[in-house]
Amino acid sequence: DAGVIQSPRHEVTEMGQEVTLRCKPISGHDYLFWYRQTMMRGLELLIYFNNNVPIDDSGMPEDRFSAKMPNASFSTLKIQPSEPRDSAVYFCASRVAGEGGLAKNIQYFGAGTRLSVL
Amino acid sequence: GESVGLHLPTLSVQEGDNSIINCAYSNSASDYFIWYKQESGKGPQFIIDIRSNMDKRQGQRVTVLLNKTVKHLSLQIAATQPGDSAVYFCAERGTTDSWGKFQFGAGTQVVVTP
C-alpha cells in the first residue's frame, strides 16, 4: 500500500496567487481529513469528509479556503487568494469507518505539503 | 508586540533508557486518546490509543497510562533507541465530537543521545 499521497511536497508562491493542494487517500478509506501545522498553532483540523461528503468544515480559516472531494480517491484544498500567513505544512489523512473498534480510529497521514507564500 | 511561535518542550534521553512523555488534556469529557509520533519532514504516525474506560494499554515497547482524575496522559517508551527521536503528540476526542474530530496537543520533542 502506497499510503496517503500528497502533492506537491513543496509549493512556493506569491501573495495573491491561487494554490491547490492534492491528496490521494488510502484505497478503501472512507474518511479524509485536511490539517494545517504551524509552529504558532500546532496541528489544526481544517475539514473532514466521510464518503466524499464534507462533514465538518468549522476549522477552515476563512472563505479563501475551500476543499473538495469529487470521488473516493481524490481531494483538493484550494487557497485563493493566498497570503503569507497561510504558510504552513498541510497534511491530508485518511481512515476506515467503524468507530467501535480501537484500531479503526487510526488516521494515516501523508507526508504533507510545505507551502510558502511570499 | 510580535507573537512568538510555540517552543516545544524537549526531552533528552540517553539511548537505552526509558522515556516518559507527558500530556495534560483539557476536556474532562474526552473519551478516547491517541499518541502520534512525527519525525522530521514526515506526517504524524500512529503509536497507540486508549479509551477512557481503561487506565493502561501496552504495545510494542510502548505503554500509555491514563489518569482521568487529573486529566493526564503519559507515553512510556522502553529502551529508547535513536529512531525514537521525534515529536510526540497526544490527541483527544470529546464525547460530543464526532469520530473525525481530535484536538492535538502541542507536542514534545524527544532527542535520543548516544
Short mmCIF file of C-alpha atoms in Angstrom, two decimals:
data_model
loop_
_atom_site.label_atom_id
_atom_site.label_comp_id
_atom_site.label_asym_id
_atom_site.label_seq_id
_atom_site.Cartn_x
_atom_site.Cartn_y
_atom_site.Cartn_z
CA ASP A 1 0.00 0.00 0.00
CA ALA A 2 1.43 3.37 -1.01
CA GLY A 3 -0.17 5.21 1.88
CA VAL A 4 -1.72 8.66 1.65
CA ILE A 5 -0.16 10.56 -1.24
CA GLN A 6 0.06 14.33 -1.26
CA SER A 7 1.28 16.64 -3.97
CA PRO A 8 3.18 18.77 -4.35
CA ARG A 9 5.62 18.20 -1.48
CA HIS A 10 6.73 21.81 -1.61
CA GLU A 11 4.99 24.86 -3.01
CA VAL A 12 6.35 28.38 -3.15
CA THR A 13 4.04 31.06 -4.44
CA GLU A 14 3.48 34.76 -4.29
CA MET A 15 0.81 36.51 -2.30
CA GLY A 16 -2.46 36.69 -4.19
CA GLN A 17 -1.89 33.56 -6.25
CA GLU A 18 -4.17 30.55 -6.16
CA VAL A 19 -2.77 27.42 -4.55
CA THR A 20 -4.15 23.90 -4.97
CA LEU A 21 -3.02 21.05 -2.77
CA ARG A 22 -3.86 17.49 -3.71
CA CYS A 23 -4.43 14.30 -1.80
CA LYS A 24 -5.00 10.67 -2.67
CA PRO A 25 -6.26 8.71 0.34
CA ILE A 26 -5.56 5.06 1.00
CA SER A 27 -7.81 2.88 -1.10
CA GLY A 28 -10.84 1.72 0.84
CA HIS A 29 -10.67 4.51 3.39
CA ASP A 30 -13.87 6.50 3.56
CA TYR A 31 -12.79 9.34 5.83
CA LEU A 32 -10.44 12.06 4.64
CA PHE A 33 -9.01 14.89 6.73
CA TRP A 34 -7.13 18.09 5.95
CA TYR A 35 -4.87 19.55 8.65
CA ARG A 36 -2.60 22.55 8.87
CA GLN A 37 0.54 22.59 11.01
CA THR A 38 2.39 25.71 12.10
CA MET A 39 4.74 26.49 14.92
CA MET A 40 2.29 29.08 16.21
CA ARG A 41 -0.82 26.91 16.37
CA GLY A 42 0.39 23.32 16.14
CA LEU A 43 -1.74 20.80 14.24
CA GLU A 44 -5.23 22.04 13.38
CA LEU A 45 -8.07 20.18 11.69
CA LEU A 46 -9.41 22.22 8.79
CA ILE A 47 -12.10 19.97 7.34
CA TYR A 48 -13.01 16.32 7.01
CA PHE A 49 -15.09 14.23 4.63
CA ASN A 50 -16.98 10.99 5.00
CA ASN A 51 -17.84 9.15 1.81
CA ASN A 52 -16.82 12.25 -0.18
CA VAL A 53 -19.24 14.49 1.74
CA PRO A 54 -17.88 17.34 3.89
CA ILE A 55 -18.89 16.67 7.48
CA ASP A 56 -17.21 19.42 9.47
CA ASP A 57 -15.53 22.45 7.97
CA SER A 58 -15.54 24.57 11.12
CA GLY A 59 -11.76 24.63 11.11
CA MET A 60 -11.47 26.27 7.70
CA PRO A 61 -9.97 29.68 8.48
CA GLU A 62 -11.96 31.81 6.06
CA ASP A 63 -13.63 31.92 2.69
CA ARG A 64 -10.31 31.94 0.91
CA PHE A 65 -10.04 28.25 1.77
CA SER A 66 -12.11 25.60 0.05
CA ALA A 67 -11.90 21.82 -0.15
CA LYS A 68 -13.49 19.31 -2.47
CA MET A 69 -13.64 15.57 -2.78
CA PRO A 70 -15.05 14.71 -6.19
CA ASN A 71 -14.51 10.99 -5.71
CA ALA A 72 -13.25 8.47 -3.19
CA SER A 73 -9.68 8.63 -4.41
CA PHE A 74 -9.00 12.34 -4.69
CA SER A 75 -9.36 15.55 -2.72
CA THR A 76 -8.13 19.11 -3.14
CA LEU A 77 -7.58 22.00 -0.77
CA LYS A 78 -7.56 25.36 -2.51
CA ILE A 79 -6.47 28.74 -1.21
CA GLN A 80 -7.49 31.74 -3.30
CA PRO A 81 -6.03 34.28 -2.90
CA SER A 82 -3.09 33.08 -0.84
CA GLU A 83 -1.50 35.21 1.87
CA PRO A 84 1.84 34.96 3.70
CA ARG A 85 0.06 33.86 6.88
CA ASP A 86 -1.11 30.75 5.02
CA SER A 87 2.48 29.48 5.02
CA ALA A 88 2.42 26.13 6.81
CA VAL A 89 2.65 22.39 6.29
CA TYR A 90 -0.68 20.97 5.13
CA PHE A 91 -1.42 17.34 5.87
CA CYS A 92 -4.01 15.02 4.48
CA ALA A 93 -5.03 11.91 6.41
CA SER A 94 -7.48 9.09 5.84
CA ARG A 95 -9.02 6.23 7.78
CA VAL A 96 -11.59 3.50 7.52
CA ALA A 97 -15.04 3.76 9.03
CA GLY A 98 -16.08 1.73 12.03
CA GLU A 99 -15.80 3.80 15.15
CA GLY A 100 -16.38 0.96 17.51
CA GLY A 101 -13.05 -0.75 17.28
CA LEU A 102 -9.97 0.98 18.61
CA ALA A 103 -7.77 0.17 15.65
CA LYS A 104 -10.25 1.59 13.18
CA ASN A 105 -9.86 5.09 14.56
CA ILE A 106 -6.30 5.37 13.33
CA GLN A 107 -5.73 8.17 10.88
CA TYR A 108 -2.96 7.64 8.36
CA PHE A 109 -1.18 10.83 7.41
CA GLY A 110 0.51 11.78 4.19
CA ALA A 111 3.97 13.34 4.12
CA GLY A 112 2.48 16.83 3.85
CA THR A 113 2.82 19.82 1.54
CA ARG A 114 5.06 22.61 2.74
CA LEU A 115 3.54 25.86 1.49
CA SER A 116 5.45 29.12 1.45
CA VAL A 117 3.60 32.26 0.42
CA LEU A 118 5.95 35.16 -0.24
CA GLY B 1 4.35 43.02 20.05
CA GLU B 2 5.09 40.21 17.68
CA SER B 3 3.82 36.81 18.62
CA VAL B 4 6.35 34.07 19.04
CA GLY B 5 5.98 30.52 17.88
CA LEU B 6 5.40 27.54 20.08
CA HIS B 7 8.52 26.40 21.88
CA LEU B 8 8.18 22.66 22.13
CA PRO B 9 9.24 21.09 25.41
CA THR B 10 12.23 18.86 24.84
CA LEU B 11 13.02 15.56 26.49
CA SER B 12 16.62 14.45 26.18
CA VAL B 13 17.07 10.72 26.77
CA GLN B 14 20.11 8.53 26.68
CA GLU B 15 19.93 5.56 24.34
CA GLY B 16 18.74 2.51 26.22
CA ASP B 17 16.96 4.44 28.95
CA ASN B 18 13.19 4.59 29.31
CA SER B 19 11.34 7.72 28.18
CA ILE B 20 8.23 9.19 29.71
CA ILE B 21 6.33 11.79 27.73
CA ASN B 22 3.50 13.63 29.45
CA CYS B 23 0.34 15.23 28.16
CA ALA B 24 -2.26 17.21 30.07
CA TYR B 25 -5.57 17.20 28.26
CA SER B 26 -8.24 19.82 28.58
CA ASN B 27 -11.64 18.18 28.25
CA SER B 28 -12.84 16.04 31.13
CA ALA B 29 -15.44 14.60 28.77
CA SER B 30 -12.85 13.25 26.35
CA ASP B 31 -13.27 9.52 25.95
CA TYR B 32 -10.57 8.48 23.52
CA PHE B 33 -6.89 9.35 23.19
CA ILE B 34 -4.16 8.68 20.67
CA TRP B 35 -0.39 9.14 20.70
CA TYR B 36 1.29 10.08 17.44
CA LYS B 37 4.97 10.27 16.52
CA GLN B 38 6.20 12.76 13.94
CA GLU B 39 9.67 12.50 12.51
CA SER B 40 11.27 15.43 10.77
CA GLY B 41 9.79 16.01 7.32
CA LYS B 42 7.08 13.39 7.75
CA GLY B 43 3.46 13.22 8.75
CA PRO B 44 2.31 12.04 12.17
CA GLN B 45 2.31 8.29 12.64
CA PHE B 46 0.01 6.38 14.99
CA ILE B 47 1.69 4.79 18.01
CA ILE B 48 -1.01 3.66 20.42
CA ASP B 49 -4.50 4.55 21.56
CA ILE B 50 -6.60 4.16 24.70
CA ARG B 51 -10.23 4.59 25.68
CA SER B 52 -11.31 6.41 28.80
CA ASN B 53 -12.60 3.19 30.39
CA MET B 54 -9.01 1.95 30.54
CA ASP B 55 -6.11 3.26 32.59
CA LYS B 56 -3.29 1.42 30.86
CA ARG B 57 -2.56 -0.10 27.49
CA GLN B 58 0.61 -1.70 26.23
CA GLY B 59 2.09 -2.04 22.80
CA GLN B 60 5.46 -2.99 21.49
CA ARG B 61 7.97 -1.11 23.68
CA VAL B 62 5.31 1.50 24.48
CA THR B 63 2.80 1.89 27.29
CA VAL B 64 0.12 4.54 27.60
CA LEU B 65 -1.20 5.48 31.03
CA LEU B 66 -4.38 7.48 31.56
CA ASN B 67 -5.27 9.30 34.77
CA LYS B 68 -8.72 10.76 34.32
CA THR B 69 -8.76 12.28 37.80
CA VAL B 70 -6.06 14.78 36.89
CA LYS B 71 -6.63 14.68 33.11
CA HIS B 72 -3.19 13.35 32.42
CA LEU B 73 -1.88 11.02 29.77
CA SER B 74 1.62 9.62 29.51
CA LEU B 75 3.56 7.61 26.97
CA GLN B 76 6.36 5.40 28.16
CA ILE B 77 8.95 4.13 25.71
CA ALA B 78 11.12 1.29 26.91
CA ALA B 79 14.79 1.06 25.93
CA THR B 80 14.75 4.23 23.85
CA GLN B 81 16.51 3.97 20.50
CA PRO B 82 17.89 6.64 18.14
CA GLY B 83 14.93 6.01 15.85
CA ASP B 84 12.64 7.20 18.61
CA SER B 85 13.89 10.77 18.16
CA ALA B 86 10.80 12.70 17.01
CA VAL B 87 7.99 14.97 18.15
CA TYR B 88 5.27 13.13 20.06
CA PHE B 89 1.68 14.38 20.13
CA CYS B 90 -1.26 13.34 22.19
CA ALA B 91 -4.73 13.79 20.72
CA GLU B 92 -8.11 13.66 22.46
CA ARG B 93 -11.67 13.25 21.30
CA GLY B 94 -14.52 14.79 23.26
CA THR B 95 -17.66 12.70 23.65
CA THR B 96 -19.67 15.38 21.92
CA ASP B 97 -17.31 15.36 18.97
CA SER B 98 -17.65 13.12 16.02
CA TRP B 99 -15.10 10.40 15.49
CA GLY B 100 -13.36 12.62 12.99
CA LYS B 101 -12.56 15.43 15.33
CA PHE B 102 -9.49 15.28 17.55
CA GLN B 103 -7.70 18.02 19.46
CA PHE B 104 -3.94 17.70 19.20
CA GLY B 105 -1.53 18.80 21.89
CA ALA B 106 1.46 21.00 21.12
CA GLY B 107 3.87 18.09 21.15
CA THR B 108 7.09 17.10 22.92
CA GLN B 109 10.42 16.88 21.15
CA VAL B 110 12.33 13.74 22.15
CA VAL B 111 16.06 13.72 21.49
CA VAL B 112 17.90 10.45 21.96
CA THR B 113 21.58 10.82 22.75
CA PRO B 114 24.17 8.07 22.35
#
